[in-house]
PDB file of C-alpha atoms in Angstrom:
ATOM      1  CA  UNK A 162      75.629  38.825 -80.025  1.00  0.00           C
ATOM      2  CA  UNK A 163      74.358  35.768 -79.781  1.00  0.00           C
ATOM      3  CA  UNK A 164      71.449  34.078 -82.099  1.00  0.00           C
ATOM      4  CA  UNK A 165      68.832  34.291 -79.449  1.00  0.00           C
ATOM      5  CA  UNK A 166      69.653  37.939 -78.883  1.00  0.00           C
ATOM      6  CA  UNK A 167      69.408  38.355 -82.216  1.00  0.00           C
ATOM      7  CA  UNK A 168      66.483  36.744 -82.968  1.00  0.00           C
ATOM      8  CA  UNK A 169      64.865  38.495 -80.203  1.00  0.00           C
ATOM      9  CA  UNK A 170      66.027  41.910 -81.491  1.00  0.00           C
ATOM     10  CA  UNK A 171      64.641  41.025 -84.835  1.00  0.00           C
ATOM     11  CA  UNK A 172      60.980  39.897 -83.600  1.00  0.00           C
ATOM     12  CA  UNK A 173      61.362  43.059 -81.603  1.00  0.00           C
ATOM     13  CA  UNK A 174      61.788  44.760 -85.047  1.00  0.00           C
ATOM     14  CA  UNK A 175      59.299  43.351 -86.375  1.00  0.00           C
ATOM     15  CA  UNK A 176      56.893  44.082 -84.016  1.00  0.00           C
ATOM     16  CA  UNK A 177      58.223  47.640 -83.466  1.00  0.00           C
ATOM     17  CA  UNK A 178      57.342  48.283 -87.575  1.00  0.00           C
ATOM     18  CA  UNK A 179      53.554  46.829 -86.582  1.00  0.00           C
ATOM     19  CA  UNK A 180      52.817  49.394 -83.891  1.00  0.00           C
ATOM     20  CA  UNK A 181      54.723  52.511 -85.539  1.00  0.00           C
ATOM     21  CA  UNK A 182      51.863  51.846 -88.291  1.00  0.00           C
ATOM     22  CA  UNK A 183      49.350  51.099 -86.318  1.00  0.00           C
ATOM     23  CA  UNK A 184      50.617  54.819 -84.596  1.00  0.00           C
ATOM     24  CA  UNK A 185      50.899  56.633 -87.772  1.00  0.00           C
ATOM     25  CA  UNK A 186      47.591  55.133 -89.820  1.00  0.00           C
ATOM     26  CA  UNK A 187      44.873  54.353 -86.739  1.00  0.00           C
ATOM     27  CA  UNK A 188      41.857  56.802 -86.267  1.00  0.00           C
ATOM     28  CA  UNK A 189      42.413  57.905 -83.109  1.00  0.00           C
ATOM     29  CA  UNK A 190      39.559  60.812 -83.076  1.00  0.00           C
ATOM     30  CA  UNK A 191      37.452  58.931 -80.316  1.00  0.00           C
ATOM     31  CA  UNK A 192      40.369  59.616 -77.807  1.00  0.00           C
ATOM     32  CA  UNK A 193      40.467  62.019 -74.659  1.00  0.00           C
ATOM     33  CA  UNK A 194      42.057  65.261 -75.332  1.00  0.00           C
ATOM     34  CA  UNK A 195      45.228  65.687 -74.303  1.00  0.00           C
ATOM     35  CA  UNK A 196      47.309  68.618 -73.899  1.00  0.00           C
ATOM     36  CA  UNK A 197      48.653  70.487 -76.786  1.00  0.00           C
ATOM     37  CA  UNK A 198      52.436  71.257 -75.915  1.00  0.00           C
ATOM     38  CA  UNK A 199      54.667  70.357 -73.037  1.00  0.00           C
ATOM     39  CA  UNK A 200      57.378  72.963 -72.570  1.00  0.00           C
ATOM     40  CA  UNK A 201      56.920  75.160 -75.491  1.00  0.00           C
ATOM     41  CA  UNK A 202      56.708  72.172 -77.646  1.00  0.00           C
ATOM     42  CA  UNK A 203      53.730  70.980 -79.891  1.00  0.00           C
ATOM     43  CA  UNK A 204      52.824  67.357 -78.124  1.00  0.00           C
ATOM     44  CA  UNK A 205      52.319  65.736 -81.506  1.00  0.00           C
ATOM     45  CA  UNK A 206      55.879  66.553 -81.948  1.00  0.00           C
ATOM     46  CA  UNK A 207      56.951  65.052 -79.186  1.00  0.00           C
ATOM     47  CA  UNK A 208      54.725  61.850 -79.749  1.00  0.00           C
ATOM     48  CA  UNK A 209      56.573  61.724 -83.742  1.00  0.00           C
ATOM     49  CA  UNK A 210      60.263  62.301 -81.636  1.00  0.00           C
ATOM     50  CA  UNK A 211      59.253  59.561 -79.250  1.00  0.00           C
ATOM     51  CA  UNK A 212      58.379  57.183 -81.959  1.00  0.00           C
ATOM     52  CA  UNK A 213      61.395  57.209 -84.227  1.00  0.00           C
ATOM     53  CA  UNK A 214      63.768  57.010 -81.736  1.00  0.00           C
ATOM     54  CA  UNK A 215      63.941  53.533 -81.303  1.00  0.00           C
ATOM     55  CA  UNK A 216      64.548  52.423 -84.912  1.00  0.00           C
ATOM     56  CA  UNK A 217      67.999  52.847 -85.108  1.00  0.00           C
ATOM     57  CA  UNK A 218      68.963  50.766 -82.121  1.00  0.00           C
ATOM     58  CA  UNK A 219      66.285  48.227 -82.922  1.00  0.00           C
ATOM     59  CA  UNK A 220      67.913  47.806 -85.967  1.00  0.00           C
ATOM     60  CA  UNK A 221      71.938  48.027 -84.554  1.00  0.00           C
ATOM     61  CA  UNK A 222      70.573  44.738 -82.356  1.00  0.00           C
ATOM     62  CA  UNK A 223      69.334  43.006 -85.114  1.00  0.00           C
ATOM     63  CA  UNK A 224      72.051  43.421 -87.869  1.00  0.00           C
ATOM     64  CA  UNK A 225      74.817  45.597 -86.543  1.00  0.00           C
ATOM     65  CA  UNK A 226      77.492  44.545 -84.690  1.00  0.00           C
ATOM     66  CA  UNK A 227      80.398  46.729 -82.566  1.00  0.00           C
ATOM     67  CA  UNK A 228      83.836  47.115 -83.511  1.00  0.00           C
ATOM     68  CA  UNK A 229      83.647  48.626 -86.746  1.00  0.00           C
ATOM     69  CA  UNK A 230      86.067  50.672 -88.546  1.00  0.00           C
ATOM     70  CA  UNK A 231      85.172  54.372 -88.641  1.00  0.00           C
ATOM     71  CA  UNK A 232      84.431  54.373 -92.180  1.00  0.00           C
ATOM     72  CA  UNK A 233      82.133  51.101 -91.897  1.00  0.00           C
ATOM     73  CA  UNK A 234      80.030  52.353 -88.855  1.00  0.00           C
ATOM     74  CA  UNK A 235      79.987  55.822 -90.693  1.00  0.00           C
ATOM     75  CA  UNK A 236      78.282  53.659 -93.727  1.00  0.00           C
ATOM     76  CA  UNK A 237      76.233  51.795 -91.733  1.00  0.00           C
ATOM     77  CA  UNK A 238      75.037  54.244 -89.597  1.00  0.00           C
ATOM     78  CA  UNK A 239      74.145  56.656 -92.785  1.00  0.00           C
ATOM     79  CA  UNK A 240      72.158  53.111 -94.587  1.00  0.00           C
ATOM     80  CA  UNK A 241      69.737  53.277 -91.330  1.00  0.00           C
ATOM     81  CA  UNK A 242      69.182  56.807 -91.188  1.00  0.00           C
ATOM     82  CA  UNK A 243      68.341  57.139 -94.862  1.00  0.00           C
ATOM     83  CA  UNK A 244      66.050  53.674 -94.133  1.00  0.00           C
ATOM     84  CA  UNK A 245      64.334  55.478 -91.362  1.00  0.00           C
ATOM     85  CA  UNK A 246      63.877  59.059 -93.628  1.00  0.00           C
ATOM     86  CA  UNK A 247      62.238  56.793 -95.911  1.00  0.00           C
ATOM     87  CA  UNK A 248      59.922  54.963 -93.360  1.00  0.00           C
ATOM     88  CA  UNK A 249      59.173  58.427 -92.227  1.00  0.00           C
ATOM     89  CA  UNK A 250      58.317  59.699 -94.980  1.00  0.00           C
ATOM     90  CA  UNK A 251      56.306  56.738 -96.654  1.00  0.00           C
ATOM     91  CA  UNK A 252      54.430  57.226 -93.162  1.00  0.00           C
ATOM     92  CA  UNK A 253      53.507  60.809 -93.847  1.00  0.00           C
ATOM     93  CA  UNK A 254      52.654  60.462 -97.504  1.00  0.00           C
ATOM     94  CA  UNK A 255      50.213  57.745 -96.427  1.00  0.00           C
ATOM     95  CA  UNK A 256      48.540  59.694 -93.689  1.00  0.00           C
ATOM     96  CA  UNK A 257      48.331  62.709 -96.388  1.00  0.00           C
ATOM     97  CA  UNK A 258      46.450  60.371 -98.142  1.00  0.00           C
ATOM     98  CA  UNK A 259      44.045  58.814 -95.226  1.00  0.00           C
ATOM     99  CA  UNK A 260      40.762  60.941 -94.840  1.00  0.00           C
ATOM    100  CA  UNK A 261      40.966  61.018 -91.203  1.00  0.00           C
ATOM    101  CA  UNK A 262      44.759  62.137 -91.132  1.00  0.00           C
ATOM    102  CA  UNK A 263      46.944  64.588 -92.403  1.00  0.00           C
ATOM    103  CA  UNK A 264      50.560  65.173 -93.837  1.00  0.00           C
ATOM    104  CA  UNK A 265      52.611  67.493 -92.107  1.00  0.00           C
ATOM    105  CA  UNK A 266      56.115  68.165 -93.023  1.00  0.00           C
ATOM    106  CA  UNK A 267      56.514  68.922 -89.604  1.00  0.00           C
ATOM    107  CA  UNK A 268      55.953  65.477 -87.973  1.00  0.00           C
ATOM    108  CA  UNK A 269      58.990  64.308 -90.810  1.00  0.00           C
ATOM    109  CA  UNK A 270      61.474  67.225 -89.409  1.00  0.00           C
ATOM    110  CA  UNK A 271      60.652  65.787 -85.677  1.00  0.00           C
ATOM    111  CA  UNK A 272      61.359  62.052 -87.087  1.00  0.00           C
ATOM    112  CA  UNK A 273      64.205  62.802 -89.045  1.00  0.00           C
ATOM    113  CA  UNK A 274      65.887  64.720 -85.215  1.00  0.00           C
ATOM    114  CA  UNK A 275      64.946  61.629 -83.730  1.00  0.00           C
ATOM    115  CA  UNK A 276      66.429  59.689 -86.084  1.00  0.00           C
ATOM    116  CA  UNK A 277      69.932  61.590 -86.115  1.00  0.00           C
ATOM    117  CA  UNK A 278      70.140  61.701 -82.319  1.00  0.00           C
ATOM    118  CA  UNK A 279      69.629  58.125 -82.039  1.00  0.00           C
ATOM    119  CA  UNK A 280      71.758  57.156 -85.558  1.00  0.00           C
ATOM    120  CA  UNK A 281      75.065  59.361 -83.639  1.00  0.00           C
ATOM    121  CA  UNK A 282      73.866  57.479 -80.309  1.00  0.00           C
ATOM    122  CA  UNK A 283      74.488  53.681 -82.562  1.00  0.00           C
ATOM    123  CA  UNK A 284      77.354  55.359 -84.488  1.00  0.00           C
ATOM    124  CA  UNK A 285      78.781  55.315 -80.951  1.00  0.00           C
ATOM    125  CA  UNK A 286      77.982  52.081 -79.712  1.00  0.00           C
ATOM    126  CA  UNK A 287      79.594  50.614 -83.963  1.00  0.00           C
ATOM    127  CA  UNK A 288      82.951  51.998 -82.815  1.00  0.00           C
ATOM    128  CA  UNK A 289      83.485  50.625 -79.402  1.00  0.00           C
TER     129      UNK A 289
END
């Protein structure tokens, strides 16, 4: 890629990182109701699933790069889905700690899915 795609990527990043915590730590109580599930499945879930996704890629366009070796992109892929966990998780213990949010262990399972779907979806893109 070439430095203005990457730079771009990286702003994108950036900027990405500034609205998942604005997501995870605004007050949000003053909204309209929405529904509570969509097919079976709690829509705060969803919303958790939805917001993870992106990190892996974001990051694969800022710093990775295709072509690895197996054993590379197996490394590389593992270093951003352990990153993610932890952004997760730092996101949950903070809430936990907000008076007009909560922890759930729950949101962190649906953020660490949508992390490992989208890690094996990179993974992919590493090795060709």
């Amino acid at each position: 890629m070439g430095k203005k795609t990457r730079f771009t990527a990286r702003l994108i990043l950036v900027l990405y990182i500034a609205a998942l915590a604005w997501l995870c730590f605004g007050n949000f109580s003053d909204l309209q109701e929405v529904p509570k599930t969509l097919f079976g499945i709690e829509m705060d879930k969803i919303v958790h699933f939805l917001m993870f996704f992106p990190f892996p890629f974001l990051v694969f366009f800022s710093f990775g790069k295709r072509g690895d070796k197996a054993w590379k992109a197996i490394l590389k892929t593992l270093l951003v889905f352990a990153v993610g966990c932890v952004l997760a998780g730092v996101t949950e213990i903070v809430q936990g700690e907000l008076g007009y949010r909560s922890a759930d262990i729950l949101d962190f399972r649906a953020d660490g899915l949508s992390l490992a779907v989208a890690s094996l979806m990179t993974f992919i893109l590493r090795l060709l």
